[in-house]
mmCIF file of C-alpha atoms in Angstrom:
data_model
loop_
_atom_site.group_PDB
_atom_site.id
_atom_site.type_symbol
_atom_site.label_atom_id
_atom_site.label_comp_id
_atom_site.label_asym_id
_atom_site.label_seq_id
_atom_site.Cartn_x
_atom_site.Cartn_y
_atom_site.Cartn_z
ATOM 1 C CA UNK F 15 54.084 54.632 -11.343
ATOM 2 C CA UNK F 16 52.762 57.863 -10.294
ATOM 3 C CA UNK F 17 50.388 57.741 -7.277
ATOM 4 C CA UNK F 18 50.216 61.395 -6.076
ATOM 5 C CA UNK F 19 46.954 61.795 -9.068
ATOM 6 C CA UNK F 20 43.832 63.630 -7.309
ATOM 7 C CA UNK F 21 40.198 63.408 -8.416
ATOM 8 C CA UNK F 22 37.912 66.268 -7.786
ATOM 9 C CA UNK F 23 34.146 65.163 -7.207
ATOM 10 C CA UNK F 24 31.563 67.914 -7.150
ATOM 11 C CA UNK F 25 28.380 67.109 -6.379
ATOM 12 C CA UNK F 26 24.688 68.433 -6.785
ATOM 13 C CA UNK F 27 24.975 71.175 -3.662
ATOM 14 C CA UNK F 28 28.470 72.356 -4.638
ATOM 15 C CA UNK F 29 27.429 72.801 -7.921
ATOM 16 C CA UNK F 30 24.248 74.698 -7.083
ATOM 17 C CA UNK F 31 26.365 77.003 -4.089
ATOM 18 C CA UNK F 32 29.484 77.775 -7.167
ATOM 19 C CA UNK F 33 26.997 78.480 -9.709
ATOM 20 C CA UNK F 34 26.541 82.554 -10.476
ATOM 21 C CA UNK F 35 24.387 83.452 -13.387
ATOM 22 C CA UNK F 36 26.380 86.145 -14.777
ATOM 23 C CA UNK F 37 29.607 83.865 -14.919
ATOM 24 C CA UNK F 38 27.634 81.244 -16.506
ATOM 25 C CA UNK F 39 26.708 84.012 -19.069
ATOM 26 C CA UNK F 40 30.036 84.670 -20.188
ATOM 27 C CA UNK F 41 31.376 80.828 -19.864
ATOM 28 C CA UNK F 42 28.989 80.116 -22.140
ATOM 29 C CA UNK F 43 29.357 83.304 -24.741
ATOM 30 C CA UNK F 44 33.088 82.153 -24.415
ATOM 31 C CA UNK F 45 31.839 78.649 -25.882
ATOM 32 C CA UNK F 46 29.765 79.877 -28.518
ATOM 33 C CA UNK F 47 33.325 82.090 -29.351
ATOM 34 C CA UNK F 48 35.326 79.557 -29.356
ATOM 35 C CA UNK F 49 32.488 77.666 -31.545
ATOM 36 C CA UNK F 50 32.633 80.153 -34.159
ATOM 37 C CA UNK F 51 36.280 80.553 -34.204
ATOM 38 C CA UNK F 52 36.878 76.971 -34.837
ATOM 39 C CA UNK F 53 39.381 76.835 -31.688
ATOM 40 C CA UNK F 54 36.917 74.708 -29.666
ATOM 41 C CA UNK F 55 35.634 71.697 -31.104
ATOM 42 C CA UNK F 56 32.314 69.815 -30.889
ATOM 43 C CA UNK F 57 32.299 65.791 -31.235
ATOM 44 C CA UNK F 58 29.344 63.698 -33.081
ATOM 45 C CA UNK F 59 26.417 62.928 -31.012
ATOM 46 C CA UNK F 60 25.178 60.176 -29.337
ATOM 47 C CA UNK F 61 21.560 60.095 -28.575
ATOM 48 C CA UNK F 62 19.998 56.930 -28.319
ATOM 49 C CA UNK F 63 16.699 55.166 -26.674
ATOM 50 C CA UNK F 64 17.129 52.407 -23.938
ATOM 51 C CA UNK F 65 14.745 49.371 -23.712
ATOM 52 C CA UNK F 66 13.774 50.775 -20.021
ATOM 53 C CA UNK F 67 12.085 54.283 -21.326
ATOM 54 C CA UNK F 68 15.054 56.233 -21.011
ATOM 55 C CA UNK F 69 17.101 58.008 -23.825
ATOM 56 C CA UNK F 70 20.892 58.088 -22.861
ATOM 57 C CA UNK F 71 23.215 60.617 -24.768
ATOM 58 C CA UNK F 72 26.841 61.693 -24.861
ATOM 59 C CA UNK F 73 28.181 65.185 -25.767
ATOM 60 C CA UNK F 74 31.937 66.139 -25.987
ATOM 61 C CA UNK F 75 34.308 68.248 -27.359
ATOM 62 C CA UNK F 76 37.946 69.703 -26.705
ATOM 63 C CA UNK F 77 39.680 73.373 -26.924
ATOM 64 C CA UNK F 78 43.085 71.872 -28.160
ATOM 65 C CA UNK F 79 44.180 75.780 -27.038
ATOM 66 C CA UNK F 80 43.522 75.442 -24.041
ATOM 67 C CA UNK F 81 43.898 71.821 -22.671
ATOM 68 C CA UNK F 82 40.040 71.133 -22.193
ATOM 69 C CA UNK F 83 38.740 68.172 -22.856
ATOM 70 C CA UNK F 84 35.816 66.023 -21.621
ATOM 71 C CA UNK F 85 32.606 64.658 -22.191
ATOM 72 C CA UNK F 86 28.208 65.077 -20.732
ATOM 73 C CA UNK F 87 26.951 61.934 -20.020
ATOM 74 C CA UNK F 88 23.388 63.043 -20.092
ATOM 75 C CA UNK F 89 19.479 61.851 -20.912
ATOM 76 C CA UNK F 90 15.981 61.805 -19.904
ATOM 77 C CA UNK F 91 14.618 58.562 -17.661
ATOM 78 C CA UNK F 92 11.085 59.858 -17.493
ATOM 79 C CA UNK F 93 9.881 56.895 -15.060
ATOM 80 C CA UNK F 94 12.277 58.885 -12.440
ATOM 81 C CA UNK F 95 8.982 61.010 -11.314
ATOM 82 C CA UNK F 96 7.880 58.056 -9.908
ATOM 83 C CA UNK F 97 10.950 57.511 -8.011
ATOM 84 C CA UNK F 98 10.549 61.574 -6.788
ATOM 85 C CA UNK F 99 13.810 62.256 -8.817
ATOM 86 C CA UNK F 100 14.396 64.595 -11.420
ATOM 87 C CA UNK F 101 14.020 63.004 -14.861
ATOM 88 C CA UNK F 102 16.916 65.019 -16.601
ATOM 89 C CA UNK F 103 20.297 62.877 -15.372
ATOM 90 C CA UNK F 104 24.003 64.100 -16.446
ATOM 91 C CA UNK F 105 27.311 63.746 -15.481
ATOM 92 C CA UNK F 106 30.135 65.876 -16.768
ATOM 93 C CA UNK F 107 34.243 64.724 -16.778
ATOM 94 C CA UNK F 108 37.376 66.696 -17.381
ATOM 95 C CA UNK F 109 39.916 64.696 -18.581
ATOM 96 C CA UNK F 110 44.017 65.890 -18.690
ATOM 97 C CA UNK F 111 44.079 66.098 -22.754
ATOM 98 C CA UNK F 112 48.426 64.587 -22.372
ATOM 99 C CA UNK F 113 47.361 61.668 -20.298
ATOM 100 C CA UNK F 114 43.738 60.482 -20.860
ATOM 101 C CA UNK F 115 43.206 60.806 -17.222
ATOM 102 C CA UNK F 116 40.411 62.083 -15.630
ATOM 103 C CA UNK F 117 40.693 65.465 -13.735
ATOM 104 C CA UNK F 118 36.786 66.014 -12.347
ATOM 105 C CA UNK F 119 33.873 64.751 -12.092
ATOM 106 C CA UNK F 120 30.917 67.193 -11.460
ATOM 107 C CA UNK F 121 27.227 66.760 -11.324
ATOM 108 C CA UNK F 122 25.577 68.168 -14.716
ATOM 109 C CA UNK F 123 22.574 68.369 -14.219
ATOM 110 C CA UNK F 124 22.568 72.079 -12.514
ATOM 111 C CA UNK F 125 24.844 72.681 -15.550
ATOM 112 C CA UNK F 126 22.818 71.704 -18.147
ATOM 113 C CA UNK F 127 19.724 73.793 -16.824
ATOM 114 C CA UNK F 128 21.726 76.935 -16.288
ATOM 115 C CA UNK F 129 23.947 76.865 -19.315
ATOM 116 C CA UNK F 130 20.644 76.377 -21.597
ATOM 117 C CA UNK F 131 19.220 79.331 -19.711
ATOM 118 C CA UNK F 132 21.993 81.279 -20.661
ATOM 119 C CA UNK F 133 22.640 80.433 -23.483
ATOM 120 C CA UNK F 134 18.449 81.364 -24.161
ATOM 121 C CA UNK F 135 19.277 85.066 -22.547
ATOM 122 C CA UNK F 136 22.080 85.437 -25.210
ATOM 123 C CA UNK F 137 19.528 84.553 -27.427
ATOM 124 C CA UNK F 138 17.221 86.955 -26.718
ATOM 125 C CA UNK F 139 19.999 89.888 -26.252
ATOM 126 C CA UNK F 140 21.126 89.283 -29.601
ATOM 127 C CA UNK F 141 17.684 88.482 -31.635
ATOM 128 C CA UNK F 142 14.761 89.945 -29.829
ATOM 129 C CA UNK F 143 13.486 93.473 -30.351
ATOM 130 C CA UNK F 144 15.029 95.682 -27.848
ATOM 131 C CA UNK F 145 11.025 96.605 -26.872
ATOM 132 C CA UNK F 146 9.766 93.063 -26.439
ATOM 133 C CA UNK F 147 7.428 93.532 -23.297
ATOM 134 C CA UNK F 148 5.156 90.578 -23.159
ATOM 135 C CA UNK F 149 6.722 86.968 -23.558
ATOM 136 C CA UNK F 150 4.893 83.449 -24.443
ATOM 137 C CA UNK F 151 6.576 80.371 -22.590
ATOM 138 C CA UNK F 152 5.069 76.389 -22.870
ATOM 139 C CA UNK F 153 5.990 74.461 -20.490
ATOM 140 C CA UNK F 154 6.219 75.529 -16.102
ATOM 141 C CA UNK F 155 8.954 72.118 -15.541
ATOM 142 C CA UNK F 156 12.547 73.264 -14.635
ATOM 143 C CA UNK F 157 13.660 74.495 -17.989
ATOM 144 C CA UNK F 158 10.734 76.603 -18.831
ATOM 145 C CA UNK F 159 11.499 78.332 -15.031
ATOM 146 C CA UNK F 160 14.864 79.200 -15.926
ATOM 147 C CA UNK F 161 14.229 80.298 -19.637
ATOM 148 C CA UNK F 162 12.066 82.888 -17.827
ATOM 149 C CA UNK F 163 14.357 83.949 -15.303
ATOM 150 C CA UNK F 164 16.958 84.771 -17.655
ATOM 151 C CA UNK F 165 14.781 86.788 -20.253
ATOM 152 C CA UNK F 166 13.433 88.708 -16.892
ATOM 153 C CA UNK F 167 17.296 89.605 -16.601
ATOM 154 C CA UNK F 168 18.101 90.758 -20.078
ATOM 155 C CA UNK F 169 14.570 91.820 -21.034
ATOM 156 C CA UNK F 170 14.466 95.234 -19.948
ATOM 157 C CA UNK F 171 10.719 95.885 -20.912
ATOM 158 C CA UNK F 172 9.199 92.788 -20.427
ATOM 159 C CA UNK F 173 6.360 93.006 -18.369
ATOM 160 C CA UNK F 174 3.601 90.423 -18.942
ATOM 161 C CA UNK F 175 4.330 86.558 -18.825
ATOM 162 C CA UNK F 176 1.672 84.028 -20.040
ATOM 163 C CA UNK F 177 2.344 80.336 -19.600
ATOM 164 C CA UNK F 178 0.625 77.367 -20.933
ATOM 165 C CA UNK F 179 0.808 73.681 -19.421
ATOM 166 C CA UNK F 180 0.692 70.635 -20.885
ATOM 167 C CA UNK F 181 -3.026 69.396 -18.710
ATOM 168 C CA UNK F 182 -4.517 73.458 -19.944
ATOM 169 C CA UNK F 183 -4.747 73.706 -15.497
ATOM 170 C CA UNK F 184 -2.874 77.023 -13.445
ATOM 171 C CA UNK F 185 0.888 76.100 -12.254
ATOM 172 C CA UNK F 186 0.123 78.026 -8.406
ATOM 173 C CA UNK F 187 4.128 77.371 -8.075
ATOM 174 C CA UNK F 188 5.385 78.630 -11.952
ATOM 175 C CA UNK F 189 3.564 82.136 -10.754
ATOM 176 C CA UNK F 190 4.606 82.163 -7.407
ATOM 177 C CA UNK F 191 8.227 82.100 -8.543
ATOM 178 C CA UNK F 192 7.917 85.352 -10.283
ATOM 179 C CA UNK F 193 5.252 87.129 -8.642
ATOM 180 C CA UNK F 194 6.199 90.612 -7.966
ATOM 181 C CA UNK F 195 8.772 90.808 -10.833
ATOM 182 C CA UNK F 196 6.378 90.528 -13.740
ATOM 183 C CA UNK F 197 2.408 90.064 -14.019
ATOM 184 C CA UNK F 198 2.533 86.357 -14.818
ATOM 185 C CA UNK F 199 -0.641 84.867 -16.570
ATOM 186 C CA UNK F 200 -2.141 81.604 -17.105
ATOM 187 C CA UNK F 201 -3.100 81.375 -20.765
ATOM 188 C CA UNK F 202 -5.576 78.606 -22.382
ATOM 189 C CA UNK F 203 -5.902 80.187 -25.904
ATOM 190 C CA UNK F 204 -2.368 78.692 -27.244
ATOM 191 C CA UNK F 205 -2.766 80.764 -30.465
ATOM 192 C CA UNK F 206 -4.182 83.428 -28.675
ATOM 193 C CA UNK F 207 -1.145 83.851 -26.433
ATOM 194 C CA UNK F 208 1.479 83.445 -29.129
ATOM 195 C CA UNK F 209 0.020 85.945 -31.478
ATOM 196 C CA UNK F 210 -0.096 88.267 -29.122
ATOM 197 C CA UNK F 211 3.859 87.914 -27.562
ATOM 198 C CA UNK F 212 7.090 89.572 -29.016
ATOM 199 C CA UNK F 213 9.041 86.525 -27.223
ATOM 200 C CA UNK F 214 7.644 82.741 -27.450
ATOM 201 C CA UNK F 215 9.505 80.400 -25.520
ATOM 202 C CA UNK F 216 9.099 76.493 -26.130
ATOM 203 C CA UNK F 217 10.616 74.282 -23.360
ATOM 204 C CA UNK F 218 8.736 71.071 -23.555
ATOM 205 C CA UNK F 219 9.207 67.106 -24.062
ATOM 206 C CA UNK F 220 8.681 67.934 -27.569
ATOM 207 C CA UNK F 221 5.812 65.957 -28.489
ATOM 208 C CA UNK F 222 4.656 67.695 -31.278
ATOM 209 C CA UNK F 223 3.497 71.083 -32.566
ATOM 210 C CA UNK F 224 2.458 73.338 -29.611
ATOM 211 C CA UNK F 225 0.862 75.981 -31.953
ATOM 212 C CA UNK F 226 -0.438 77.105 -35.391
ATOM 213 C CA UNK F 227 1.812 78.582 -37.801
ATOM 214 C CA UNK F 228 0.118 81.567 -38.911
ATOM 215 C CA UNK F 229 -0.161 82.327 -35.034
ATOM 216 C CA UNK F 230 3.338 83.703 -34.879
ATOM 217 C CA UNK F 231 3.259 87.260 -35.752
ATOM 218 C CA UNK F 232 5.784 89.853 -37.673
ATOM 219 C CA UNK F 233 8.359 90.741 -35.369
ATOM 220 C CA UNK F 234 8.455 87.791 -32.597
ATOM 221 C CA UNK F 235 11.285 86.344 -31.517
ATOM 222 C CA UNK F 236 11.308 82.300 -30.435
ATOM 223 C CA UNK F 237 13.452 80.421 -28.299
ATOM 224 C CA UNK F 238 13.107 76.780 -29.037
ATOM 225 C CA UNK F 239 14.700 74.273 -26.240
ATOM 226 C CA UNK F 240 12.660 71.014 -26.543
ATOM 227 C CA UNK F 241 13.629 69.652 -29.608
ATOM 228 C CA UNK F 242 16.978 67.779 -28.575
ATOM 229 C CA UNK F 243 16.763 63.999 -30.288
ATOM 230 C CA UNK F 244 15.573 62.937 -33.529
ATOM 231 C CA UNK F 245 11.745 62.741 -33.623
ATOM 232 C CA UNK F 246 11.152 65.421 -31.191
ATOM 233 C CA UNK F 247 9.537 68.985 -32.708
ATOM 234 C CA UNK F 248 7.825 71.655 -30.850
ATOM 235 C CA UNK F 249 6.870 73.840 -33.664
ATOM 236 C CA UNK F 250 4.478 73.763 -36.569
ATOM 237 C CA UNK F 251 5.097 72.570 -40.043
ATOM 238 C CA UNK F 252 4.666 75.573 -41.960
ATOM 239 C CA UNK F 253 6.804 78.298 -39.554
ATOM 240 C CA UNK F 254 10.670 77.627 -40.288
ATOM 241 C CA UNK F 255 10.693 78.559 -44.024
ATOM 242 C CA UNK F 256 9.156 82.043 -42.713
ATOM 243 C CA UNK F 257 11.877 82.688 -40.060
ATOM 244 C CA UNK F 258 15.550 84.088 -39.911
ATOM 245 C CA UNK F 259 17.192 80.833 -38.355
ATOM 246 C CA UNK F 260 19.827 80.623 -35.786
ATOM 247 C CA UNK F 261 21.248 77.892 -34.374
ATOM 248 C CA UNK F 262 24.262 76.752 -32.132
ATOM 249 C CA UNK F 263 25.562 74.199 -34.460
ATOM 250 C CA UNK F 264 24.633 73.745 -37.777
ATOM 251 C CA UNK F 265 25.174 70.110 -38.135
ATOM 252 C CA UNK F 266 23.939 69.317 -34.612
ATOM 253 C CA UNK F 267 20.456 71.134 -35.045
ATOM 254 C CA UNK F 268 20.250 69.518 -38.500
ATOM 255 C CA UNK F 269 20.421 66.115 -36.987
ATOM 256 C CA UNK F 270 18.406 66.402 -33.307
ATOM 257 C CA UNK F 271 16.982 69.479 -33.074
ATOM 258 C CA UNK F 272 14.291 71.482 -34.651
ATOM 259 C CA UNK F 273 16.168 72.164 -38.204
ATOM 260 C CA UNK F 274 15.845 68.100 -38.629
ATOM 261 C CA UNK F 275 12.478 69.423 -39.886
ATOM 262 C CA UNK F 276 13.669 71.814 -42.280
ATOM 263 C CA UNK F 277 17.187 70.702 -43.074
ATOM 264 C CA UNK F 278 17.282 72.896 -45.844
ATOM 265 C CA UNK F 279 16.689 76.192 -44.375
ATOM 266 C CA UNK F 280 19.505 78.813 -44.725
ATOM 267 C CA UNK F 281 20.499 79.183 -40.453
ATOM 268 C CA UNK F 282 23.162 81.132 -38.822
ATOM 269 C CA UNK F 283 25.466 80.145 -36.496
ATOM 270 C CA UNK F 284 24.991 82.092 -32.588
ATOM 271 C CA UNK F 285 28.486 82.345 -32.164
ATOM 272 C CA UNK F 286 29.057 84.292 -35.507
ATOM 273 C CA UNK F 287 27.320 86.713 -34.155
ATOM 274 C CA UNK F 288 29.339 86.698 -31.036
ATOM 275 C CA UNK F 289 32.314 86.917 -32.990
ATOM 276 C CA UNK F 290 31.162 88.999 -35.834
ATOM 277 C CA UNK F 291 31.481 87.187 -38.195
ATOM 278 C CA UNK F 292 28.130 87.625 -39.225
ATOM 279 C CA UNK F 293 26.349 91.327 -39.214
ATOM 280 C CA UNK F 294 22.771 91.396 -38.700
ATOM 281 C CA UNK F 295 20.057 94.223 -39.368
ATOM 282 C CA UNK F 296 16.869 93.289 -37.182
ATOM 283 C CA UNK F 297 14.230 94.573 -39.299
ATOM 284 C CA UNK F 298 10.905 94.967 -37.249
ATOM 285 C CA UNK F 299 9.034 92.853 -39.112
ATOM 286 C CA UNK F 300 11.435 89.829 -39.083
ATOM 287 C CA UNK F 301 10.964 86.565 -37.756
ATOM 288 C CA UNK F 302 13.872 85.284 -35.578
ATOM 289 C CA UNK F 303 14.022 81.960 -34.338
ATOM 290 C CA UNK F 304 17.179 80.175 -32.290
ATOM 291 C CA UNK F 305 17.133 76.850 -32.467
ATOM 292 C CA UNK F 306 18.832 75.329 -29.173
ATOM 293 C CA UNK F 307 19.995 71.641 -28.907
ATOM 294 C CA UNK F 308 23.003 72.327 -26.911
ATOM 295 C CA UNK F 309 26.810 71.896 -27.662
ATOM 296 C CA UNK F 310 29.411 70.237 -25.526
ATOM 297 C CA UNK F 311 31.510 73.244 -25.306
ATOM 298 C CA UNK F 312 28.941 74.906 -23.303
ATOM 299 C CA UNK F 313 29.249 72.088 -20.632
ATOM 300 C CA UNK F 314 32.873 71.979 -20.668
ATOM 301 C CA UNK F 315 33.378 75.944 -20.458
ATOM 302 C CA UNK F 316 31.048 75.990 -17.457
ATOM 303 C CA UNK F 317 32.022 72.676 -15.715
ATOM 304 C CA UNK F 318 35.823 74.074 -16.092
ATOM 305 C CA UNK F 319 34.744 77.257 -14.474
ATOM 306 C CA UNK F 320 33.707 75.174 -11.194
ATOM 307 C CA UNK F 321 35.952 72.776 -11.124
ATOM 308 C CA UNK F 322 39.113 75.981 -11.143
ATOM 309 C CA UNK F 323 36.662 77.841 -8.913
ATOM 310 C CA UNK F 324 36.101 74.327 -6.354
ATOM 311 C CA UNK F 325 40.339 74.460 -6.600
ATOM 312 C CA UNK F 326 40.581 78.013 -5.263
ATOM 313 C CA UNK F 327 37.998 77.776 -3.040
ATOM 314 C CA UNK F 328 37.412 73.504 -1.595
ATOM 315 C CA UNK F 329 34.241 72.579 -1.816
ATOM 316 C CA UNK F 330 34.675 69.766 -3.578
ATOM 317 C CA UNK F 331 35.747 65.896 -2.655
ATOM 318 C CA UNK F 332 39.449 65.329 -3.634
ATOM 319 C CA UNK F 333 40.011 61.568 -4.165
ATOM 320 C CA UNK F 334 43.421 59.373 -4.512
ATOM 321 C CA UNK F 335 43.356 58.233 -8.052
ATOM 322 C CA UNK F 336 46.878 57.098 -8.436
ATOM 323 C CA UNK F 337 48.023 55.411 -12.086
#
């Protein structure tokens, strides 16, 4: 029997100190790679309700190449508000791909929001017009924040932000956060606000439409993060067939995210981009849309990155976990 086996544990504060924006960047353009290459690989979906409120899911994948493995034990548990906890909850494992056994166990749910900001500022480096100075974002929760942060970073024009909240009242916090980077704006006019963005940004519970259709003008760019589980839709009926789609995964984004909508419209992988696979000529007056439910490899990429970086560095909780 061997009983020399080690479990890392890192938890919400290590997570949050090994995190660095610009590594997440790349961990996560190295998913989208690896996506489009066909070397990493990205596991059906679960996604289902529970009878307490909550919606539990699983996403996992492997990169055969490269001995990763693991799974996101992730969902949403709105009631948690009431508890003064976050309601996003997910746990990430690495498991050893020649023995089943698992490696680390990290806190996701840092992860999840930084690797879907990044993954939004690839987005907008790749899609948006180059000149894109005033952005549209619904939503001010924890998403929304970083989806902001990130197009601050890779937005090199943008200069006006207007937000829009769910109860149509000012967010004091959402415009302290970036006051003195950008002018930051409550808006109350939804269609108002969209029509006149280059960037719209949709981070909500996905509830249903946020906007009118004829609204989004030639030339914008949208972001779409809400739509995640089947039912869910933050856009309007009539938009999709007008857009250039992109998604991360085809079949994923057919099945949970915004594309469930419009199943049959003709999307582009992200990563092929990445990759090259797939040239594209931005015309000014296109349309461009990425569609954003998330793939596995993105949490594995980044959750390897901590758990080598935790290795080399100890701030993590090493357990006996002999077999």
């Amino acid at each position: 029997m061997r009983n020399d086996a080690k479990l890392i544990l890192i938890d919400k504060h290590q997570v949050e100190a090994l995190l660095k924006p610009d590594d997440v960047v790349e961990a996560v353009r190295e998913a989208f790679a690896l996506h489009s290459r066909g070397e990493g690989r990205v596991f059906p979906v679960v996604r289902e309700p529970l009878v307490t409120g909550g919606v539990f899911g699983i996403k996992s994948g492997d990169v055969q190449s490269q001995g990763l493995l693991g799974f996101k034990a992730a969902g949403f548990w709105p009631s948690n508000r009431g508890l003064g906890g976050e309601p996003h909850q997910a746990t990430i494992l690495l498991i050893d791909p020649k023995t089943g056994r698992p490696v680390c166990v990290i806190d996701g749910n840092a992860i999840t929001t930084m690797r879907t900001g990044a993954a939004g500022g690839l987005g907008l480096t790749l899609l948006a017009r180059t000149d894109s100075a005033r952005l549209c974002v619904f939503g001010t929760g924890v998403q929304a924040q970083v989806q902001v942060g990130f197009a601050m970073r890779v937005l090199e024009q943008l200069s006006c932000v207007r937000y829009i909240t769910v109860d149509g009242e000012r967010d004091v916090s959402f415009e302290a956060r970036f006051a003195g980077r950008c002018e930051v704006l409550h808006a109350t006019d939804r269609n108002a606000a969209v029509a006149d963005s280059d960037v719209v940004v949709t981070a909500t519970p996905g509830k249903g439409p946020l906007f009118d259709a004829h609204a989004v003008q030639p030339g914008t760019h949208l972001n779409c993060v809400g739509a995640d589980t089947k039912g869910k839709r933050e856009l309007p009926e009539d938009l999709l067939p007008r857009v250039r789609l992109f998604v991360d995964d085809r079949t994923q984004a057919r099945e949970i995210g915004e594309t469930q909508w419009a199943p049959d419209t003709p999307c582009i992988e992200i990563g092929d981009l990445i990759t090259g696979q797939v040239r594209i000529d931005r015309h000014p007056d296109d349309i461009t849309l990425f569609d954003m439910t998330g793939i596995a490899l993105q949490d594995l990429t980044v959750a390897r990155l901590l758990y080598e970086r935790a290795c080399e560095t100890g701030p993590a909780t090493s357990l006996s976990w002999p077999w």
